[in-house]
Amino acid sequence: MNQRAAAGEAAATPVHGAHAYDARVRQDQAESLLGTGIIASVFAFLVAAGMWAIFYYQLRQPGVLVWAALIHGVQAWRFAFHVRYRKTPPALRDPVSAAGRYSNALAVNGAVWGLAPWLFFPAGNLPLTTLMMMLLLGMVSGGMAALAPYRRALFSFTVPLLAGLAAAMLWRGDVLHLYLALCTLAYMYVSLKFGLQQNRLLTEALRARYEIEALSERLAQQVEIVERASAEKTRFFASASHDLRQPLHSLGLFGAALLTRLQATPEETLARNMLQCVDALETSFSAMLDVSRLDAGAVVAEPRPVALAHVFRHVEATFIQEAQARNLALRFKPGGKWVHGDAAIVQRIIGNLVHNALKFTREGGIAVLARRRAGAVSIEVWDTGRGMAREEWPRIFEEFYQVGNLERDRSKGLGMGLAIVQRLARLLGAGVQVQSRTGRGSVFRFSLPSASAQVSALPPAAAARDRAPPGALVGKRVLVVDDEQSIRESMREALGMHGMQVEVADGMEQALMIARRQHQPVDALITDFRLRNGENGIELATQLRALLGQSLPVLLITGDTAPERVLQAKRSGLTVLYKPVKSDDLLHVLHTEMRLAILPA
């Protein structure tokens, strides 16, 4: 294996340690040395030609011509070496081996330069002696930058040249030449020291560059692994959520129908308990759905001036009964402040923080405050709960992470609440901060720009919704389309219990066939998002509306939580419900859509 192959292997193998990249460093140093060879040869030729011409003109000594033949012969050898190396295809070059051979040529070249004072030393001619020393020392100085990258070349050229000059001075024996010899040796020491220092700095810089490149490559690989794992996690949860939501949706509808039938019977309690279990599962799935919707960009903030008093009032109405049941104080102090934000998102953030505080507070209470801070309003949720250690603070905003719930008690939730809070805060351009002390409680805060009080402002929508009036849907003909039989049957049972006429279809072809029956038009469509054979509910709604020539009320029901699916459903413009859907919610939304469909445009 040659040096280049070894260098390539070293580059491909991630190793740690100070000398992990020496092979690649040596290769770069060799290429740097060889890269200046032709220019250095041309420069040296001009200096040598001028030197022997001047000295021959002044001295007429045959040694000058001998030296000229030697120096130009060596320079021709060097030049031919570089030309051959440059003509070699880059893939076949071995720069480390070539640099070794070039260093040998430099040693011969330096020795010939150092031979000059022995062949034609201008004894008794101080100007020529000074000129010779200046030219020889200048050759060393001029070549130092080109030779410094390669340690061996530094010595190969400098030592023979200056040693030859110093020895010639010492041979003369007088005080002046002895002094010049000592100066030459001192100059050689300083030059080599400077050259070695430059070599060390260049070597360290090259090694650092390769280490940084290796770290960057490993970091990119780790980022790719994390991104791939995140994508796989999203696909897994989307697939698992979809597959689990389907039977859960059916279970909820069958349970609601069963509860209606068993009212005022001894078995009513069993049916009600079953529905409570279904509701608990639905809450868990809704938390995962919220994250998917946020990641998909399906939730968009619409900032406007918001009165915190309105927001606080609705959050208080949601949680006051739970706080009282736990003998906890729940205090809200908006202080008449207004902020610039999205009312619904602000309410959701505060609601999640209060809900989180209630879970971990056993005595004392929770206080929600609004404080002015440098042109902004800091919204703070304080509790007297058990608190947490400082090392836990960064992790509590991670998905599924819960402090002190190693047994995964379902009553304590999934650990998604604060992950949702963080995502919602980002939509408003805010960050959530936390401070806590074990055994003393915690405080969560986020800041929003302050806003001026408005003459009127719309409060956030109330959490509770009016239900469909009794008998409002009796006799309505509803078409249900789903590719799963259990869901079709559960929808037929749940809607039929409220007097509706329910037609079911397993796909687009059957649904269109039912809709073509002119004797009894369809009043509303309830369809699954994903149908078999690549069909989907959005396309079905479009075709059905075109067939009937009317703005047919459509409910798009889906168990998909994949971000791209959530975004596609949102962009459809249809009313979207996510499985599992409670029977009361289904009836309410269906009644609302039918009522809106008959209003004048």
Coordinates of C-alpha atoms in Angstrom, one line a residue:
M1 CA 0.0 0.0 0.0
N2 CA 1.5 3.4 -1.0
Q3 CA 1.5 6.6 1.1
R4 CA -1.5 8.0 -0.8
A5 CA -3.6 5.0 -0.2
A6 CA -2.6 5.0 3.5
A7 CA -3.6 8.7 3.7
G8 CA -7.0 7.9 2.1
E9 CA -7.6 5.1 4.6
A10 CA -6.7 7.4 7.5
A11 CA -9.1 10.0 6.2
A12 CA -11.9 7.4 6.0
T13 CA -11.4 5.9 9.4
P14 CA -12.7 8.1 12.3
V15 CA -10.0 7.9 15.0
H16 CA -9.3 10.1 18.0
G17 CA -5.8 11.0 19.2
A18 CA -3.1 13.6 18.5
H19 CA -1.5 11.8 15.6
A20 CA -4.5 10.3 13.9
Y21 CA -4.1 12.4 10.8
D22 CA -0.3 12.4 10.3
A23 CA -0.5 10.6 7.0
R24 CA -2.8 13.2 5.5
V25 CA -0.7 16.0 7.0
R26 CA 2.5 14.6 5.4
Q27 CA 0.7 14.3 2.1
D28 CA -0.4 18.0 2.3
Q29 CA 3.0 19.1 3.3
A30 CA 4.6 17.2 0.4
E31 CA 2.1 18.7 -2.1
S32 CA 2.9 22.2 -0.7
L33 CA 6.6 21.7 -1.2
L34 CA 6.2 20.3 -4.7
G35 CA 3.7 23.0 -5.7
T36 CA 6.4 25.7 -5.5
G37 CA 9.2 23.7 -7.1
I38 CA 9.0 25.1 -10.6
I39 CA 8.9 28.8 -9.5
A40 CA 11.7 28.2 -7.1
S41 CA 13.8 26.5 -9.8
V42 CA 13.3 29.5 -12.2
F43 CA 14.2 32.0 -9.4
A44 CA 17.3 30.0 -8.4
F45 CA 18.4 29.8 -12.1
L46 CA 18.3 33.6 -12.4
V47 CA 20.2 34.2 -9.2
A48 CA 22.8 31.6 -10.1
A49 CA 23.3 33.0 -13.6
G50 CA 23.7 36.5 -12.3
M51 CA 26.1 35.4 -9.6
W52 CA 28.6 33.4 -11.8
A53 CA 28.4 36.1 -14.6
I54 CA 29.4 38.8 -12.1
F55 CA 32.1 36.8 -10.5
Y56 CA 33.6 35.5 -13.7
Y57 CA 33.7 39.0 -15.1
Q58 CA 35.5 40.2 -12.0
L59 CA 37.8 37.3 -11.3
R60 CA 38.3 35.4 -14.6
Q61 CA 38.7 32.2 -12.6
P62 CA 37.9 28.8 -14.2
G63 CA 36.3 27.6 -10.9
V64 CA 33.5 30.0 -11.7
L65 CA 32.6 28.2 -14.9
V66 CA 32.9 24.8 -13.2
W67 CA 30.5 25.9 -10.5
A68 CA 28.1 27.3 -13.2
A69 CA 28.1 24.0 -15.0
L70 CA 27.4 22.2 -11.7
I71 CA 24.6 24.5 -10.4
H72 CA 22.8 24.7 -13.8
G73 CA 23.0 20.9 -14.2
V74 CA 21.4 20.4 -10.8
Q75 CA 18.8 23.0 -11.6
A76 CA 18.0 21.3 -14.9
W77 CA 17.6 18.0 -13.0
R78 CA 15.2 19.7 -10.5
F79 CA 13.2 21.3 -13.3
A80 CA 12.9 18.1 -15.2
F81 CA 11.7 16.3 -12.0
H82 CA 8.9 18.8 -11.5
V83 CA 7.8 18.6 -15.1
R84 CA 7.5 14.8 -15.0
Y85 CA 5.6 15.1 -11.7
R86 CA 3.2 17.6 -13.1
K87 CA 2.5 15.4 -16.2
T88 CA 1.7 12.4 -13.9
P89 CA -2.1 12.0 -13.6
P90 CA -3.2 13.2 -10.1
A91 CA -4.7 9.7 -9.3
L92 CA -1.2 8.1 -9.9
R93 CA 0.9 10.7 -8.0
D94 CA 2.6 9.8 -4.8
P95 CA 3.4 13.2 -3.3
V96 CA 5.1 11.8 -0.2
S97 CA 7.5 9.6 -2.1
A98 CA 8.1 12.4 -4.7
A99 CA 8.9 14.9 -1.9
G100 CA 11.5 12.5 -0.5
R101 CA 13.3 12.3 -3.9
Y102 CA 13.0 16.1 -4.2
S103 CA 14.6 16.6 -0.8
N104 CA 17.6 14.5 -2.1
A105 CA 17.9 16.9 -5.1
L106 CA 17.7 19.8 -2.7
A107 CA 20.6 18.4 -0.7
V108 CA 22.7 18.2 -3.8
N109 CA 21.6 21.7 -4.8
G110 CA 22.5 23.1 -1.4
A111 CA 25.9 21.4 -1.5
V112 CA 26.7 23.0 -4.9
W113 CA 25.7 26.4 -3.6
G114 CA 27.9 25.8 -0.6
L115 CA 30.8 24.8 -2.9
A116 CA 30.9 28.3 -4.5
P117 CA 33.2 29.9 -1.9
W118 CA 35.6 27.0 -2.2
L119 CA 35.9 27.3 -6.0
F120 CA 36.1 31.0 -6.5
F121 CA 36.3 32.8 -3.1
P122 CA 37.3 36.5 -3.8
A123 CA 40.1 36.7 -1.3
G124 CA 41.1 40.2 -0.5
N125 CA 38.0 41.6 -2.3
L126 CA 35.6 42.7 0.4
P127 CA 32.8 43.9 -1.9
L128 CA 32.7 40.6 -3.7
T129 CA 33.0 38.7 -0.4
T130 CA 30.0 40.7 0.9
L131 CA 28.1 40.1 -2.4
M132 CA 28.7 36.3 -2.2
M133 CA 27.5 36.2 1.5
M134 CA 24.5 38.2 0.7
L135 CA 23.5 36.0 -2.3
L136 CA 24.0 32.7 -0.3
L137 CA 22.2 33.9 2.8
G138 CA 19.5 35.4 0.6
M139 CA 19.0 32.0 -1.1
V140 CA 18.4 30.5 2.4
S141 CA 16.0 33.3 3.4
G142 CA 14.1 33.2 0.1
G143 CA 13.7 29.5 0.2
M144 CA 12.6 29.3 3.8
A145 CA 8.9 29.9 3.1
A146 CA 8.8 27.3 0.4
L147 CA 10.8 24.7 2.4
A148 CA 9.1 25.3 5.8
P149 CA 6.1 23.0 5.2
Y150 CA 8.4 19.9 4.7
R151 CA 10.9 19.4 7.6
R152 CA 13.4 17.2 5.7
A153 CA 13.6 19.7 2.8
L154 CA 14.4 22.4 5.3
F155 CA 17.5 20.7 6.5
S156 CA 18.4 19.2 3.1
F157 CA 19.0 22.6 1.5
T158 CA 19.9 24.9 4.4
V159 CA 22.6 22.9 6.2
P160 CA 24.8 22.0 3.2
L161 CA 24.7 25.5 1.8
L162 CA 25.5 27.4 5.0
A163 CA 27.9 24.7 6.3
G164 CA 29.9 25.1 3.1
L165 CA 30.0 28.8 3.4
A166 CA 31.0 28.7 7.1
A167 CA 33.7 26.1 6.5
A168 CA 35.2 28.2 3.7
M169 CA 35.3 31.2 6.0
L170 CA 37.0 29.2 8.7
W171 CA 39.6 27.9 6.2
R172 CA 40.8 31.4 5.7
G173 CA 41.9 31.6 9.3
D174 CA 42.0 35.4 9.9
V175 CA 39.9 37.2 12.4
L176 CA 37.5 38.8 9.9
H177 CA 36.6 35.5 8.2
L178 CA 36.4 33.7 11.5
Y179 CA 33.8 36.3 12.6
L180 CA 31.9 35.9 9.4
A181 CA 31.9 32.1 9.9
L182 CA 30.4 32.5 13.3
C183 CA 27.8 34.9 12.0
T184 CA 26.9 32.3 9.3
L185 CA 26.5 29.5 11.8
A186 CA 24.4 31.8 14.0
Y187 CA 22.3 32.7 11.0
M188 CA 21.9 29.0 10.1
Y189 CA 20.7 28.3 13.7
V190 CA 18.2 31.1 13.7
S191 CA 16.9 30.2 10.2
L192 CA 16.4 26.6 11.1
K193 CA 14.7 27.5 14.3
F194 CA 12.3 29.9 12.5
G195 CA 11.7 27.3 9.8
L196 CA 11.0 24.5 12.3
Q197 CA 8.6 26.8 14.1
Q198 CA 6.7 27.5 10.9
N199 CA 6.7 23.8 10.1
R200 CA 5.2 23.0 13.5
L201 CA 2.5 25.7 13.2
L202 CA 1.6 24.5 9.7
T203 CA 1.5 20.9 10.9
E204 CA -0.8 21.7 13.8
A205 CA -3.0 23.8 11.5
L206 CA -3.4 21.0 9.1
R207 CA -4.0 18.4 11.8
A208 CA -6.6 20.7 13.4
R209 CA -8.3 21.2 10.0
Y210 CA -8.6 17.4 9.5
E211 CA -9.8 16.9 13.1
I212 CA -12.5 19.6 12.6
E213 CA -13.5 18.0 9.3
A214 CA -13.8 14.6 10.9
L215 CA -15.8 16.1 13.8
S216 CA -18.1 17.9 11.3
E217 CA -18.6 14.7 9.4
R218 CA -19.4 12.7 12.5
L219 CA -21.7 15.5 13.7
A220 CA -23.5 15.4 10.3
Q221 CA -23.8 11.7 10.6
Q222 CA -25.2 12.0 14.1
V223 CA -27.6 14.7 12.9
E224 CA -28.7 12.5 10.1
I225 CA -29.2 9.6 12.5
V226 CA -31.3 11.8 14.8
E227 CA -33.4 13.2 12.0
R228 CA -33.9 9.7 10.6
A229 CA -34.9 8.4 14.1
S230 CA -37.3 11.4 14.5
A231 CA -38.9 10.7 11.1
E232 CA -39.2 7.0 11.9
K233 CA -40.7 7.9 15.3
T234 CA -43.2 10.2 13.6
R235 CA -44.1 7.5 11.1
F236 CA -44.4 4.9 13.8
F237 CA -46.7 7.1 16.0
A238 CA -48.7 8.1 13.0
S239 CA -49.2 4.4 11.9
A240 CA -49.8 3.2 15.5
S241 CA -52.1 6.1 16.2
H242 CA -54.1 5.4 13.0
D243 CA -54.4 1.7 13.7
L244 CA -55.4 2.2 17.3
R245 CA -57.8 5.1 16.7
Q246 CA -59.9 3.0 14.3
P247 CA -61.2 0.5 16.9
L248 CA -61.2 3.1 19.6
H249 CA -63.5 5.3 17.5
S250 CA -65.9 2.3 17.0
L251 CA -65.7 1.4 20.6
G252 CA -66.7 4.9 21.7
L253 CA -69.7 5.1 19.3
F254 CA -70.8 1.6 20.3
G255 CA -70.4 2.5 23.9
A256 CA -72.5 5.7 23.5
A257 CA -75.2 3.8 21.8
L258 CA -75.1 1.1 24.5
L259 CA -75.2 3.7 27.3
T260 CA -78.4 5.2 25.7
R261 CA -80.1 1.9 25.6
L262 CA -79.1 1.0 29.2
Q263 CA -80.2 4.2 30.7
A264 CA -82.2 3.7 33.9
T265 CA -81.1 0.0 34.1
P266 CA -78.7 -1.6 36.6
E267 CA -76.2 -2.0 33.8
E268 CA -76.0 1.7 33.1
T269 CA -73.0 2.1 35.5
L270 CA -71.0 -0.5 33.6
A271 CA -71.6 1.3 30.3
R272 CA -70.7 4.6 31.8
N273 CA -67.4 3.2 33.3
M274 CA -66.5 1.8 30.0
L275 CA -67.0 5.2 28.3
Q276 CA -64.8 6.8 31.0
C277 CA -62.0 4.4 30.0
V278 CA -62.6 5.3 26.3
D279 CA -62.4 9.0 27.2
A280 CA -59.1 8.5 29.0
L281 CA -57.7 6.8 25.9
E282 CA -59.1 9.6 23.7
T283 CA -57.3 12.2 25.9
S284 CA -54.0 10.5 25.4
F285 CA -54.4 10.3 21.6
S286 CA -55.4 13.9 21.5
A287 CA -52.1 14.9 23.1
M288 CA -50.2 13.1 20.4
L289 CA -52.4 14.7 17.7
D290 CA -51.7 18.2 19.1
V291 CA -48.0 17.6 18.7
S292 CA -48.5 16.3 15.1
R293 CA -50.6 19.3 14.2
L294 CA -48.0 21.7 15.6
D295 CA -45.1 19.9 13.8
A296 CA -47.1 19.9 10.6
G297 CA -47.6 23.7 10.7
A298 CA -51.4 23.2 10.8
V299 CA -51.7 25.6 13.8
V300 CA -51.1 29.2 12.8
A301 CA -51.0 32.1 15.2
E302 CA -53.1 35.2 14.5
P303 CA -51.8 37.8 16.9
R304 CA -54.0 40.7 18.0
P305 CA -54.5 42.7 21.2
V306 CA -55.8 40.3 23.9
A307 CA -57.2 41.1 27.3
L308 CA -55.6 38.8 29.8
A309 CA -58.6 39.1 32.1
H310 CA -60.7 37.3 29.4
V311 CA -58.1 34.5 29.0
F312 CA -57.6 34.1 32.8
R313 CA -61.4 34.0 33.3
H314 CA -61.8 31.0 30.9
V315 CA -58.9 29.1 32.3
E316 CA -60.3 29.6 35.8
A317 CA -63.7 28.3 34.7
T318 CA -62.0 25.2 33.3
F319 CA -60.0 24.3 36.4
I320 CA -61.6 25.8 39.4
Q321 CA -63.7 22.8 40.2
E322 CA -60.7 20.4 40.1
A323 CA -58.8 22.8 42.3
Q324 CA -61.6 23.0 44.9
A325 CA -62.0 19.2 44.8
R326 CA -58.3 18.9 45.8
N327 CA -58.6 21.7 48.4
L328 CA -56.1 23.8 46.5
A329 CA -56.2 27.6 46.1
L330 CA -56.4 28.8 42.5
R331 CA -55.8 32.6 42.1
F332 CA -55.6 34.7 38.9
K333 CA -54.3 38.2 38.8
P334 CA -54.3 39.7 35.3
G335 CA -54.1 43.3 36.6
G336 CA -55.9 44.7 33.6
K337 CA -53.0 44.0 31.3
W338 CA -53.2 43.4 27.5
V339 CA -50.8 41.5 25.3
H340 CA -50.2 41.1 21.6
G341 CA -50.8 37.5 20.8
D342 CA -53.3 34.8 19.7
A343 CA -56.0 34.5 22.4
A344 CA -56.7 30.8 21.8
I345 CA -53.0 29.9 21.9
V346 CA -52.3 32.0 25.0
Q347 CA -55.3 30.3 26.7
R348 CA -54.0 26.9 25.7
I349 CA -50.5 27.6 27.1
I350 CA -51.8 28.8 30.4
G351 CA -54.3 26.0 30.6
N352 CA -51.6 23.4 30.1
L353 CA -49.4 25.0 32.7
V354 CA -52.2 25.2 35.3
H355 CA -53.1 21.6 34.5
N356 CA -49.5 20.5 35.0
A357 CA -49.3 22.4 38.3
L358 CA -52.5 20.8 39.6
K359 CA -51.1 17.3 38.9
F360 CA -48.0 17.9 41.0
T361 CA -49.4 20.1 43.9
R362 CA -50.7 18.3 47.0
E363 CA -51.3 21.4 49.3
G364 CA -51.2 25.1 49.0
G365 CA -52.2 26.3 45.6
I366 CA -51.5 27.8 42.2
A367 CA -51.2 31.5 41.3
V368 CA -51.4 32.9 37.7
L369 CA -49.9 36.4 37.5
A370 CA -49.2 39.0 34.8
R371 CA -46.3 41.4 35.4
R372 CA -44.9 44.2 33.3
R373 CA -41.2 43.8 32.3
A374 CA -39.5 46.2 30.0
G375 CA -42.2 46.8 27.4
A376 CA -43.5 43.2 27.7
V377 CA -45.8 41.3 30.0
S378 CA -44.5 38.2 31.8
I379 CA -47.2 35.6 32.3
E380 CA -46.3 33.4 35.3
V381 CA -47.8 30.2 36.8
W382 CA -46.6 29.6 40.4
D383 CA -47.3 26.5 42.4
T384 CA -46.4 25.0 45.8
G385 CA -45.9 21.5 44.4
R386 CA -43.0 19.2 45.0
G387 CA -40.7 21.0 42.6
M388 CA -37.8 19.3 40.8
A389 CA -34.0 19.3 40.8
R390 CA -32.1 21.7 38.5
E391 CA -30.9 18.9 36.2
E392 CA -34.5 18.0 35.4
W393 CA -35.3 21.5 34.0
P394 CA -34.1 21.1 30.4
R395 CA -35.8 17.7 30.0
I396 CA -39.3 18.4 31.1
F397 CA -40.1 19.9 27.7
E398 CA -39.2 16.7 26.0
E399 CA -42.0 14.5 24.6
F400 CA -43.1 11.7 27.0
Y401 CA -40.7 12.8 29.8
Q402 CA -42.2 13.0 33.3
V403 CA -40.5 13.8 36.5
G404 CA -41.1 11.1 39.2
N405 CA -43.4 8.9 37.1
L406 CA -41.2 5.9 36.5
E407 CA -44.1 3.6 36.8
R408 CA -45.9 5.4 34.0
D409 CA -49.1 6.0 36.0
R410 CA -51.7 6.9 33.3
S411 CA -53.5 9.2 35.7
K412 CA -50.4 11.5 35.5
G413 CA -50.8 11.9 31.7
L414 CA -48.3 11.1 28.9
G415 CA -45.8 13.8 29.5
M416 CA -46.8 15.7 26.4
G417 CA -48.3 18.8 28.1
L418 CA -45.1 20.8 28.4
A419 CA -43.9 19.7 25.0
I420 CA -47.1 21.2 23.5
V421 CA -46.6 24.3 25.6
Q422 CA -43.1 24.9 24.2
R423 CA -44.3 24.5 20.6
L424 CA -47.3 26.8 21.2
A425 CA -45.0 29.4 22.7
R426 CA -42.7 29.3 19.7
L427 CA -45.7 30.1 17.5
L428 CA -46.0 33.4 19.4
G429 CA -42.2 34.0 19.3
A430 CA -41.9 33.4 23.0
G431 CA -39.8 31.0 25.1
V432 CA -41.0 29.2 28.3
Q433 CA -38.7 29.5 31.3
V434 CA -38.8 27.4 34.4
Q435 CA -37.4 27.8 37.9
S436 CA -38.0 25.2 40.6
R437 CA -36.8 24.1 44.0
T438 CA -37.3 20.6 45.3
G439 CA -40.0 20.6 48.0
R440 CA -40.8 24.3 47.4
G441 CA -42.6 24.4 44.1
S442 CA -42.1 25.7 40.6
V443 CA -42.7 28.8 38.4
F444 CA -43.2 28.7 34.6
R445 CA -43.1 32.0 32.7
F446 CA -43.3 33.3 29.2
S447 CA -43.4 36.9 27.9
L448 CA -45.5 38.6 25.2
P449 CA -45.3 42.1 23.9
S450 CA -47.5 44.6 25.8
A451 CA -50.6 46.0 24.0
S452 CA -52.8 49.0 24.6
A453 CA -56.3 48.4 26.0
Q454 CA -58.9 48.1 23.2
V455 CA -62.5 49.4 23.3
S456 CA -63.8 45.9 22.7
A457 CA -62.1 42.5 22.3
L458 CA -63.4 39.1 21.5
P459 CA -62.7 36.6 24.3
P460 CA -61.4 33.2 23.4
A461 CA -64.0 30.7 22.5
A462 CA -65.4 28.9 25.5
A463 CA -64.3 25.3 26.0
A464 CA -67.8 23.9 26.4
R465 CA -70.0 23.8 23.3
D466 CA -73.7 23.8 23.0
R467 CA -75.1 20.4 22.1
A468 CA -77.6 19.7 19.3
P469 CA -81.1 20.3 20.4
P470 CA -83.1 17.1 21.0
G471 CA -84.8 16.0 17.8
A472 CA -82.9 18.4 15.6
L473 CA -81.4 15.6 13.5
V474 CA -84.4 13.3 13.4
G475 CA -85.1 12.2 9.8
K476 CA -81.9 13.5 8.4
R477 CA -80.3 11.2 5.8
V478 CA -76.6 10.8 6.4
L479 CA -74.1 8.9 4.2
V480 CA -71.2 7.3 6.1
V481 CA -68.2 6.2 4.1
D482 CA -65.4 4.1 5.7
D483 CA -63.4 1.1 4.6
E484 CA -63.7 -0.6 8.0
Q485 CA -66.9 -2.5 8.7
S486 CA -66.8 -2.0 12.5
I487 CA -66.7 1.8 12.0
R488 CA -69.6 1.8 9.5
E489 CA -71.7 -0.3 11.9
S490 CA -70.8 1.8 15.0
M491 CA -71.7 5.0 13.1
R492 CA -75.0 3.6 11.9
E493 CA -75.8 2.5 15.5
A494 CA -74.8 5.9 17.1
L495 CA -76.5 8.1 14.6
G496 CA -79.6 5.8 14.3
M497 CA -80.1 6.2 18.0
H498 CA -80.9 9.9 17.4
G499 CA -83.5 9.2 14.6
M500 CA -81.2 9.7 11.6
Q501 CA -81.4 7.6 8.5
V502 CA -77.9 6.2 7.9
E503 CA -76.6 4.8 4.6
V504 CA -73.1 3.3 4.7
A505 CA -70.6 2.7 2.0
D506 CA -67.1 1.1 1.9
G507 CA -65.6 3.3 -0.8
M508 CA -66.2 6.0 -3.4
E509 CA -68.0 3.8 -6.0
Q510 CA -70.6 2.6 -3.6
A511 CA -71.0 6.1 -2.1
L512 CA -71.6 7.7 -5.5
M513 CA -74.1 5.0 -6.4
I514 CA -76.1 5.7 -3.2
A515 CA -76.0 9.5 -3.8
R516 CA -77.5 9.0 -7.3
R517 CA -80.8 7.8 -5.9
Q518 CA -82.8 10.9 -6.6
H519 CA -85.9 9.8 -4.7
Q520 CA -84.2 10.6 -1.4
P521 CA -81.3 13.1 -1.4
V522 CA -78.3 12.9 1.0
D523 CA -78.4 15.6 3.7
A524 CA -74.7 15.2 4.9
L525 CA -71.6 13.1 4.3
I526 CA -69.4 11.7 7.0
T527 CA -66.3 10.1 5.4
D528 CA -62.9 8.7 6.5
F529 CA -59.8 10.5 5.2
R530 CA -58.0 7.4 3.9
L531 CA -60.1 5.0 1.9
R532 CA -59.0 1.8 0.2
N533 CA -57.3 1.7 -3.3
G534 CA -55.7 5.1 -2.8
E535 CA -59.1 6.9 -2.6
N536 CA -59.6 9.6 0.0
G537 CA -62.5 11.5 1.6
I538 CA -61.4 14.9 0.2
E539 CA -61.8 13.6 -3.4
L540 CA -65.1 11.9 -2.5
A541 CA -66.5 15.1 -1.1
T542 CA -65.5 17.0 -4.2
Q543 CA -67.2 14.5 -6.5
L544 CA -70.3 14.1 -4.4
R545 CA -70.9 17.9 -4.2
A546 CA -70.4 18.1 -8.0
L547 CA -72.9 15.2 -8.5
L548 CA -75.6 16.7 -6.2
G549 CA -74.9 20.3 -7.3
Q550 CA -75.1 21.6 -3.8
S551 CA -72.9 22.6 -0.9
L552 CA -73.3 19.3 0.9
P553 CA -72.3 19.4 4.6
V554 CA -69.2 17.2 5.0
L555 CA -67.4 15.9 8.0
L556 CA -63.9 14.5 7.3
I557 CA -63.0 12.0 10.1
T558 CA -59.4 10.6 10.3
G559 CA -57.2 8.7 12.5
D560 CA -54.0 10.0 10.8
T561 CA -51.7 12.0 12.9
A562 CA -48.7 12.2 10.5
P563 CA -47.8 15.9 10.0
E564 CA -48.3 15.8 6.2
R565 CA -51.7 14.2 6.6
V566 CA -52.8 16.7 9.2
L567 CA -51.7 19.6 7.0
Q568 CA -53.5 18.1 4.0
A569 CA -56.7 17.7 5.9
K570 CA -56.4 21.3 7.2
R571 CA -55.9 22.7 3.7
S572 CA -58.9 20.8 2.3
G573 CA -61.3 23.4 3.8
L574 CA -63.5 20.7 5.2
T575 CA -64.5 20.3 8.8
V576 CA -62.1 17.7 10.3
L577 CA -62.6 15.5 13.3
Y578 CA -59.9 13.2 14.6
K579 CA -60.7 9.7 15.8
P580 CA -61.8 8.7 18.3
V581 CA -64.8 11.1 18.2
K582 CA -67.2 11.3 21.1
S583 CA -70.8 10.8 20.1
D584 CA -71.9 14.1 21.6
D585 CA -69.2 16.0 19.7
L586 CA -70.1 14.2 16.4
L587 CA -73.8 15.2 16.8
H588 CA -72.9 18.8 17.7
V589 CA -70.6 19.3 14.7
L590 CA -73.0 17.6 12.3
H591 CA -75.9 19.8 13.5
T592 CA -73.7 22.9 13.1
E593 CA -72.6 22.0 9.6
M594 CA -76.2 21.3 8.5
R595 CA -77.4 24.6 10.0
L596 CA -74.7 26.6 8.3
A597 CA -75.5 24.9 4.9
I598 CA -79.0 26.3 4.9
L599 CA -78.0 29.8 5.8
P600 CA -78.0 32.3 2.9
A601 CA -74.6 33.1 1.5

